[in-house]
XYZ file of C-alpha atoms in Angstrom:
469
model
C 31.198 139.710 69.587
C 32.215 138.535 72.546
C 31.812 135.248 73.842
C 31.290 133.845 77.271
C 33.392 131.599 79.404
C 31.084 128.183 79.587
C 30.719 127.053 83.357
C 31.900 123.747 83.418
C 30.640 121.661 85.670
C 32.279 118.721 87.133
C 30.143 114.976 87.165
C 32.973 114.295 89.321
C 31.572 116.955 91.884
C 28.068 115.144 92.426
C 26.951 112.230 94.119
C 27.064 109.597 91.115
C 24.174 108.624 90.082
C 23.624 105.240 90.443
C 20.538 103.119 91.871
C 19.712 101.141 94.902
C 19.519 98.161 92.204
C 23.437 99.114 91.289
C 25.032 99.390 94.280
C 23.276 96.314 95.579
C 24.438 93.449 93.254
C 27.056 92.355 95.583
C 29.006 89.730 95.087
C 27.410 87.340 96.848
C 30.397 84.592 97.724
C 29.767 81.690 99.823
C 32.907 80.197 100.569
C 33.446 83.657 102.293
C 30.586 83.333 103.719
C 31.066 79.760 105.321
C 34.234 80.931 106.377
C 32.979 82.327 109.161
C 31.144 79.492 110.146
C 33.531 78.884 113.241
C 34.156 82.139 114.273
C 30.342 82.152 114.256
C 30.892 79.308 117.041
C 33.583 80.672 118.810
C 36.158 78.643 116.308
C 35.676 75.414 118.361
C 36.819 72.496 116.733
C 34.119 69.377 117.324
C 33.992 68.220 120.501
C 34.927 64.780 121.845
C 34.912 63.644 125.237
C 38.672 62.212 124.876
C 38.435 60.783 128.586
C 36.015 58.601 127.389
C 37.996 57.306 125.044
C 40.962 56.638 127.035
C 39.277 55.650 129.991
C 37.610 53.135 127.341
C 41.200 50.783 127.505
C 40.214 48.166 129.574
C 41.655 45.495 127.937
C 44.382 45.167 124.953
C 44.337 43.675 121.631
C 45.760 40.516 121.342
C 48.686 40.260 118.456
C 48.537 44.515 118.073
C 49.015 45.136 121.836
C 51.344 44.532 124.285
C 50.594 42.978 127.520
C 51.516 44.270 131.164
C 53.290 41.845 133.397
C 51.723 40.010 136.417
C 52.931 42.623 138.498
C 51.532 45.808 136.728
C 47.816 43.907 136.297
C 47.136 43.614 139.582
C 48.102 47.414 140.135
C 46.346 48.074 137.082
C 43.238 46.497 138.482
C 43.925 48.552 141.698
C 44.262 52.050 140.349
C 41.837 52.029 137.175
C 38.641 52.702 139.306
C 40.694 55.931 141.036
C 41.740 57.048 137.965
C 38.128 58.881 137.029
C 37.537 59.644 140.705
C 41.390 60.483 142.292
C 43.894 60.617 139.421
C 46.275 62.108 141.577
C 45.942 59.270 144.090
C 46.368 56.878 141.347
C 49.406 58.519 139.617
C 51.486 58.458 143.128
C 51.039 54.292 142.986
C 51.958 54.197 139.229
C 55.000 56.517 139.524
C 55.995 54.046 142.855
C 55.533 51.454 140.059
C 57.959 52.787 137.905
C 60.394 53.659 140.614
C 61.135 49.403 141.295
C 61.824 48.076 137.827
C 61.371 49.525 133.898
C 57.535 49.053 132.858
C 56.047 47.995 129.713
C 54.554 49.265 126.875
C 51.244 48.475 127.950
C 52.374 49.997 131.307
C 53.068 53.312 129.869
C 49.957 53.699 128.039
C 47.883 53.387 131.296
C 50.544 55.949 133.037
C 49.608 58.346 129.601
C 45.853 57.941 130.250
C 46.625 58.680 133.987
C 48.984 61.659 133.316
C 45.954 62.876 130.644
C 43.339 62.726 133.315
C 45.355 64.952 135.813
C 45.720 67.365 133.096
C 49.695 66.724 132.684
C 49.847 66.470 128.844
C 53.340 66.996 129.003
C 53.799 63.922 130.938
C 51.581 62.009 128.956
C 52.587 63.000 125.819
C 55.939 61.606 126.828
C 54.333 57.579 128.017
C 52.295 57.716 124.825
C 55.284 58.489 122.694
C 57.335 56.158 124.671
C 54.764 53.104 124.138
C 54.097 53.745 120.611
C 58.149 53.855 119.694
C 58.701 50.358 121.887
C 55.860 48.981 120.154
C 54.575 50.059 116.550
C 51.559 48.683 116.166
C 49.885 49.891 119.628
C 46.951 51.387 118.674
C 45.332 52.714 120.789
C 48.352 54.515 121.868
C 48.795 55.654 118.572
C 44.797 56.996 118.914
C 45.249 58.440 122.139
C 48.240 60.171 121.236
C 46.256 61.584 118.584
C 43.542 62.890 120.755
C 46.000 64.308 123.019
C 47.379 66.691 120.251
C 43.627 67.232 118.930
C 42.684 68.787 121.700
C 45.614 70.692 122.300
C 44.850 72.092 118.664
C 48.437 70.123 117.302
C 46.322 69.161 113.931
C 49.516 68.431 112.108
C 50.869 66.244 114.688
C 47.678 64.614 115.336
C 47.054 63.810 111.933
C 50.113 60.864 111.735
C 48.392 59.400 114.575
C 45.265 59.119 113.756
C 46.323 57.654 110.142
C 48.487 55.044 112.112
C 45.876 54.313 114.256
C 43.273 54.010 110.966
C 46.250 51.652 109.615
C 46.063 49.532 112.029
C 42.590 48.670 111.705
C 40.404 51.434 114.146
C 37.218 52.096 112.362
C 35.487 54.206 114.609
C 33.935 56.897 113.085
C 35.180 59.392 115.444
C 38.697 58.696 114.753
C 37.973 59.176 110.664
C 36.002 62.609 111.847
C 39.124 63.911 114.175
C 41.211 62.732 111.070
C 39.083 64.593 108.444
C 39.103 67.789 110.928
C 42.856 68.105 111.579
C 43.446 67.617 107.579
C 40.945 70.540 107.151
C 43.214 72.327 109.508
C 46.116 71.661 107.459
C 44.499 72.416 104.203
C 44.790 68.921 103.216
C 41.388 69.450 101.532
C 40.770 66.112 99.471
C 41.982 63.966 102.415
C 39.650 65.443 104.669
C 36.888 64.933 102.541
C 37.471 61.365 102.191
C 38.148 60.874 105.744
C 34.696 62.784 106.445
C 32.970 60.246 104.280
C 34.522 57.566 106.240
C 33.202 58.885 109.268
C 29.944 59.607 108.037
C 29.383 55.878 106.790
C 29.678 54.792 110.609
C 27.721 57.477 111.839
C 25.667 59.506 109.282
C 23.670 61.342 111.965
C 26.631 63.136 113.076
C 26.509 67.103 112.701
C 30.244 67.606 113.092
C 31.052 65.536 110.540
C 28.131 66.435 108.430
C 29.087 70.170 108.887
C 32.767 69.287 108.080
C 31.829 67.891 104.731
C 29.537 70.859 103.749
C 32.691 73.046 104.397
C 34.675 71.168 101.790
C 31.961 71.531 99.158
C 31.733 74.857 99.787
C 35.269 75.500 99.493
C 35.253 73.269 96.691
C 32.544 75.223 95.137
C 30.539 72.119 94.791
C 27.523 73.868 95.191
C 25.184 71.096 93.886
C 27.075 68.610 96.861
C 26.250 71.458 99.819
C 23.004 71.940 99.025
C 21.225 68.818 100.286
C 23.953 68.217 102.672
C 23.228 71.843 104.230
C 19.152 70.924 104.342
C 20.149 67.915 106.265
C 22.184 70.159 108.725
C 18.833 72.600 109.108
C 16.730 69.688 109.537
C 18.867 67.955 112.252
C 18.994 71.681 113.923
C 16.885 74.143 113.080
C 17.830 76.637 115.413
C 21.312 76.810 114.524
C 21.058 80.409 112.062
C 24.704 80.149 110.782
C 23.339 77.031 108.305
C 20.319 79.122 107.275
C 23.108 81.694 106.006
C 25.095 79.167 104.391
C 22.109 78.106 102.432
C 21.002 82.006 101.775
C 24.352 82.224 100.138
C 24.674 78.578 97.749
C 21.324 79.605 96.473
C 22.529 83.367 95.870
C 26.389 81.852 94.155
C 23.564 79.981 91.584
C 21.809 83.305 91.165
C 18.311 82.027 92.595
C 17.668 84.732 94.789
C 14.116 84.766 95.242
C 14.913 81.396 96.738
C 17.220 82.505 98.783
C 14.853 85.253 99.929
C 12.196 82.566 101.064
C 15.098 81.154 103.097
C 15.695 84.101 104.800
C 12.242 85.030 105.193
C 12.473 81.540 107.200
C 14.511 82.327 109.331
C 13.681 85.869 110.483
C 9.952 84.390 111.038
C 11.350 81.535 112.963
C 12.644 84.499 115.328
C 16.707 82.743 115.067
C 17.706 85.190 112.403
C 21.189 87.146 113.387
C 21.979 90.569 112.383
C 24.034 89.351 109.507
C 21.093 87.033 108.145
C 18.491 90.076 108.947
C 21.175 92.573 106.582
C 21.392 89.930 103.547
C 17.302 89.622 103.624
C 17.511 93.529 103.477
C 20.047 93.722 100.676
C 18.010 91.508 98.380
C 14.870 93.458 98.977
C 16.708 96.953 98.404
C 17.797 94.766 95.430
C 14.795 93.954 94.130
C 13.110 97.647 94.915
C 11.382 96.681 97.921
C 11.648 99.673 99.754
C 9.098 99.415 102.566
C 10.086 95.448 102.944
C 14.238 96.485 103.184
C 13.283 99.032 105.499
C 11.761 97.231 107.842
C 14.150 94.745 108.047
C 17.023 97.093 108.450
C 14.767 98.681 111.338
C 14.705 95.493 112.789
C 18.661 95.315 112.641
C 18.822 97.827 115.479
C 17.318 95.465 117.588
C 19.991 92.607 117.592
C 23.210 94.876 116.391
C 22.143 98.803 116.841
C 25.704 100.022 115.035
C 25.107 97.492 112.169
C 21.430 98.643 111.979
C 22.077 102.156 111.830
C 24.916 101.967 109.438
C 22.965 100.029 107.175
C 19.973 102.206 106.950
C 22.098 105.421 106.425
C 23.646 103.767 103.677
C 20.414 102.407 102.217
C 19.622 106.409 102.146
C 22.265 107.424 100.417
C 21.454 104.363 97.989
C 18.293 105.609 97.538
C 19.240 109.434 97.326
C 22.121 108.572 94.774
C 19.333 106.633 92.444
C 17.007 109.516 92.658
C 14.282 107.954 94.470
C 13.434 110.693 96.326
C 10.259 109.330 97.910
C 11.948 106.053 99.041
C 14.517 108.349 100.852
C 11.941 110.430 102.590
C 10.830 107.198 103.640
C 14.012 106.344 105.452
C 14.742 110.051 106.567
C 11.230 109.133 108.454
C 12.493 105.723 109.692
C 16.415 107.525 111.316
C 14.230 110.229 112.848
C 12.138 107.712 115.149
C 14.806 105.827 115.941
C 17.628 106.421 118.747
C 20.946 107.204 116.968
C 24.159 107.361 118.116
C 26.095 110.834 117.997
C 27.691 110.113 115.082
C 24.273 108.817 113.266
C 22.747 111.881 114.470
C 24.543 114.201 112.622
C 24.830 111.431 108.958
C 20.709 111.530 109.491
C 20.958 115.494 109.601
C 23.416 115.190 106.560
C 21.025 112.636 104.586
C 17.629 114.943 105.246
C 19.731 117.775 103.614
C 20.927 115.787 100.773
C 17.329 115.490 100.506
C 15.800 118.548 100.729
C 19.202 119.897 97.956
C 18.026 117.266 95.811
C 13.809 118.559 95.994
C 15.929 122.082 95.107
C 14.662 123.312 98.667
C 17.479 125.421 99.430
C 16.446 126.962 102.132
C 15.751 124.136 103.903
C 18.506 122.399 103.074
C 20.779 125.540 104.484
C 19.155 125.381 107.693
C 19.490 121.757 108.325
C 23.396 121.964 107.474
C 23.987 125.454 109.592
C 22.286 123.369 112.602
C 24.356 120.200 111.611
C 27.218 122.951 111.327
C 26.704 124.120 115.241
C 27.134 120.412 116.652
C 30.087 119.341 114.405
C 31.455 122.913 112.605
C 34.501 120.850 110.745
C 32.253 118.266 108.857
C 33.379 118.323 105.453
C 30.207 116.778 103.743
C 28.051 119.793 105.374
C 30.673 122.170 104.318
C 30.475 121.137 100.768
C 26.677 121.067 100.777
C 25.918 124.820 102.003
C 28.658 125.514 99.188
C 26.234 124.057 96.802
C 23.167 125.900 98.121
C 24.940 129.173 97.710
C 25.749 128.033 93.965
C 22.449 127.370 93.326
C 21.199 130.345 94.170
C 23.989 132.140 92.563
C 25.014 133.844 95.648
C 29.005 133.078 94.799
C 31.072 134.867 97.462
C 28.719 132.769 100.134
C 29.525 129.823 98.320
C 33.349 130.149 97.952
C 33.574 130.897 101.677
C 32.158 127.814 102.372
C 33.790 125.578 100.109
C 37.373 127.065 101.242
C 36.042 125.877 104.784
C 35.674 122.410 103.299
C 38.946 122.796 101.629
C 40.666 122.589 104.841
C 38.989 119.449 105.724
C 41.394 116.465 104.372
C 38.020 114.893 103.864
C 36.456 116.723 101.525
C 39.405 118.619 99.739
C 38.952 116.973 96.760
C 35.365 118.062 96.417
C 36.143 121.514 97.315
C 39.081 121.567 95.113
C 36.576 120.858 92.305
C 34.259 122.934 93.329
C 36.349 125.870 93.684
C 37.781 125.018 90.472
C 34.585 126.339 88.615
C 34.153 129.512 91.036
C 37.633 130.512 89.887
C 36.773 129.540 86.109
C 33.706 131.533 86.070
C 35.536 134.619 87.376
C 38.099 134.018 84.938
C 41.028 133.028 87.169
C 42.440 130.818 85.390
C 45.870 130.389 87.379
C 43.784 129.834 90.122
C 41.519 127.222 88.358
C 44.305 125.268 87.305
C 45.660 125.312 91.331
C 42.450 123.713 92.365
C 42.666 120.895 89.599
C 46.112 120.199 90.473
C 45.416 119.840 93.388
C 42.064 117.736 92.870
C 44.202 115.358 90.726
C 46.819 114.879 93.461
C 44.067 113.150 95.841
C 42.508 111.147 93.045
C 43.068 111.151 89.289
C 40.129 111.108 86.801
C 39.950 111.112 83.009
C 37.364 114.218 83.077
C 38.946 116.052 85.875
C 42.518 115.271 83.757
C 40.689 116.414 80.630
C 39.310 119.813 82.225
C 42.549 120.472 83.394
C 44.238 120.350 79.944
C 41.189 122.675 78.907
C 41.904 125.248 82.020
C 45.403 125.559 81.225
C 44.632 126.746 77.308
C 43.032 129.363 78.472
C 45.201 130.758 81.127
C 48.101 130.202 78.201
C 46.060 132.409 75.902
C 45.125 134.789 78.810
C 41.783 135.764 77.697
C 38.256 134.635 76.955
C 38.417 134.664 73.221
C 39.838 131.206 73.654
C 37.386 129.050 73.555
């Protein structure tokens, strides 16, 4: 008695069935998360008003400064009201200074702060430098200096100056804060946290430094350390949506997500909610099977970032779709088709409402969505592959082989086709050509079961006929 040739099917061929609660356990980090806090602000570094503190040296320290002659006072006197109101003015009568006899230390440093506010840094790099080498302990120099290279973003040269300057007794927080933030730079991480500490014992109101420190304990993963220190930040500004993601994401690293959905929720309803913040609040309800709730949140996406929006809810489809939740896809097949799409989300909505209708067994219907999807973009490899499966279903083989060589020639889906052509040629019994198609399959990705069926395929064209098996 003879014995048929089993069809066999490839799990490799279908969409793998896994659910929306699968393939939305990401890994929620938060130090990659925080990260971005400063491209979130346009990377800028805390701001200072460094004119203020130059134009703050009215008088030197006795013992740790040096003094300026009779001579260079009374100029001093003369030029340090022009200085904020006509630098250049005042530079010409300091450089006619420096023209009659060698100045001081203290000298120097006023020509630096003079240089600084004309916007010569070069120059004043060069008097600071000067005045800090002829005298050590000049602090303020030493300070200013730092500054100068701060805001030049020279963190590892301002970082020697500001410790000098902290050596030599300067206990303004703002120096510790500049000192914590060019460590941070650096990657000098436990520095930087004890220098933020320092500055936030002098001033413990200040959100620079504040939001300095919570970067370290996140990087640190000292979750338990950001977490109050990140309410603080909310409280002082509540507006500010990058610190409402940072605490989204410690609560999510400590797995209390229904926490961290309240959060969220906070922040969309407080209307300050970003596209990014809007996506994680619809990842943890697609998470937690909340269609209708992750839905409308991803709807909302389109408002603030229209690609991110759409990407996310043709994704959440496939989700969906790929856990067999058929309903919950119709759902956001009905969302995509009220909703103004891009050409490219156009035809992935087309693709996603045959998926769809293939997966309800409609055949029909699914073939005329993907023949229409096929007149606007004839070379799309996913439609390709699906008409090839309605013609399987239905048996109608020749159909279906015509169609998946057209997919075959798509880079895209060749591997798919490959498989899929695979069984057409194993059910007519051509083996050779069965084994072609799995060779070539395993070429573009290797598998266990496609490796496995291969091995299979190839006893049978050895034995060269069906008794084989």
């Amino acid at each position: 008695m003879k014995r048929t040739i089993p069809l066999l099917l490839l799990v490799a061929c279908a969409i793998p069935a896994r659910g929306a609660d699968e393939l939305y356990q990401r890994a929620f980090d938060p130090v990659e998360e925080f990260s971005r806090l400063d491209s979130r602000r346009n990377e800028k570094a805390p701001q200072l008003d460094p004119k203020r503190i130059i134009n703050a040296s009215n008088s030197f320290l006795k013992e740790r400064e040096p003094e300026m002659t009779a001579e260079e006072y009374a100029l001093y006197e003369k030029v340090m009201t022009m200085l904020g109101t006509n630098p250049a003015f005042a530079i010409r009568l300091l450089e006619a200074m420096m023209k009659e006899e060698n100045p001081s230390p203290a000298f120097e440093f006023i020509l630096g702060n003079a240089y600084y506010s004309a916007g010569e840094v070069e120059k004043s790099e060069k008097h600071y430098r000067s005045a800090v080498e002829r005298f050590p302990t000049f602090l303020r120099a030493w300070n200013n200096l730092g500054v100068l290279y701060y805001t030049t973003d020279r963190y590892a040269e301002a970082i020697p100056c500001f410790s000098k300057s902290v050596v030599l007794g300067d206990k303004d927080p703002t120096t510790f804060g500049l000192l914590g933030y060019s460590l941070e730079k650096q990657g000098n991480i436990v520095a930087a946290e004890m220098a933020y500490m320092q500055a936030l014992a002098g001033a413990p109101g200040n959100v620079d430094w504040q939001e300095g420190l919570l970067r370290i304990y996140i990087l640190g993963r000292q979750f338990g350390r950001a977490e109050p220190l990140v309410k603080s930040l909310i409280k002082a500004q509540p507006r500010e949506n990058r610190f409402w993601l940072a605490y989204g994401n410690i609560l999510l690293s400590e797995n209390r997500k229904v926490e961290a959905m309240a959060v969220m929720e906070t922040a969309v309803n407080l209307g300050i909610a970003g596209a990014e913040d809007m996506v994680l609040l619809g990842d943890l309800y697609a998470e937690q099977k909340l269609v209708p709730e992750a839905l409308a949140i991803y709807e909302r996406v389109f408002g603030p970032d229209q690609e991110l929006g759409e990407r996310k809810l043709l994704h959440y489809g496939q989700v969906l779709l790929a856990g067999n939740r058929l309903d919950a896809t119709e759902q956001v097949v009905s969302v995509l088709g009220r909703t103004r799409l891009s050409a490219s989300g156009q035809i992935a909505a087309q693709q996603l409402r045959a998926e769809l209708l293939a997966a309800r067994e409609d055949w029909a219907g699914a073939r005329a969505v993907v023949e229409t999807l096929l007149k606007q973009a004839p070379m799309d490899g996913r439609a390709l592959i699906l008409l090839g499966r309605t013609y399987t279903a239905e048996e109608d083989w020749p159909r279906a082989q015509l169609a998946f060589e057209a997919a075959y020639r798509v880079p895209a889906a060749t591997y798919r086709a490959s498989l899929e052509l695979a069984n057409i040629e194993l059910k007519n019994r051509r083996f050779e050509r069965s084994v072609e198609y799995l060779e070539k399959a395993l070429s573009i990705r290797k598998t266990d079961g496609v490796e496995d069926y291969l091995a299979r395929v190839r006893t049978l064209a050895e034995k060269g006929n069906e008794s084989a098996l």
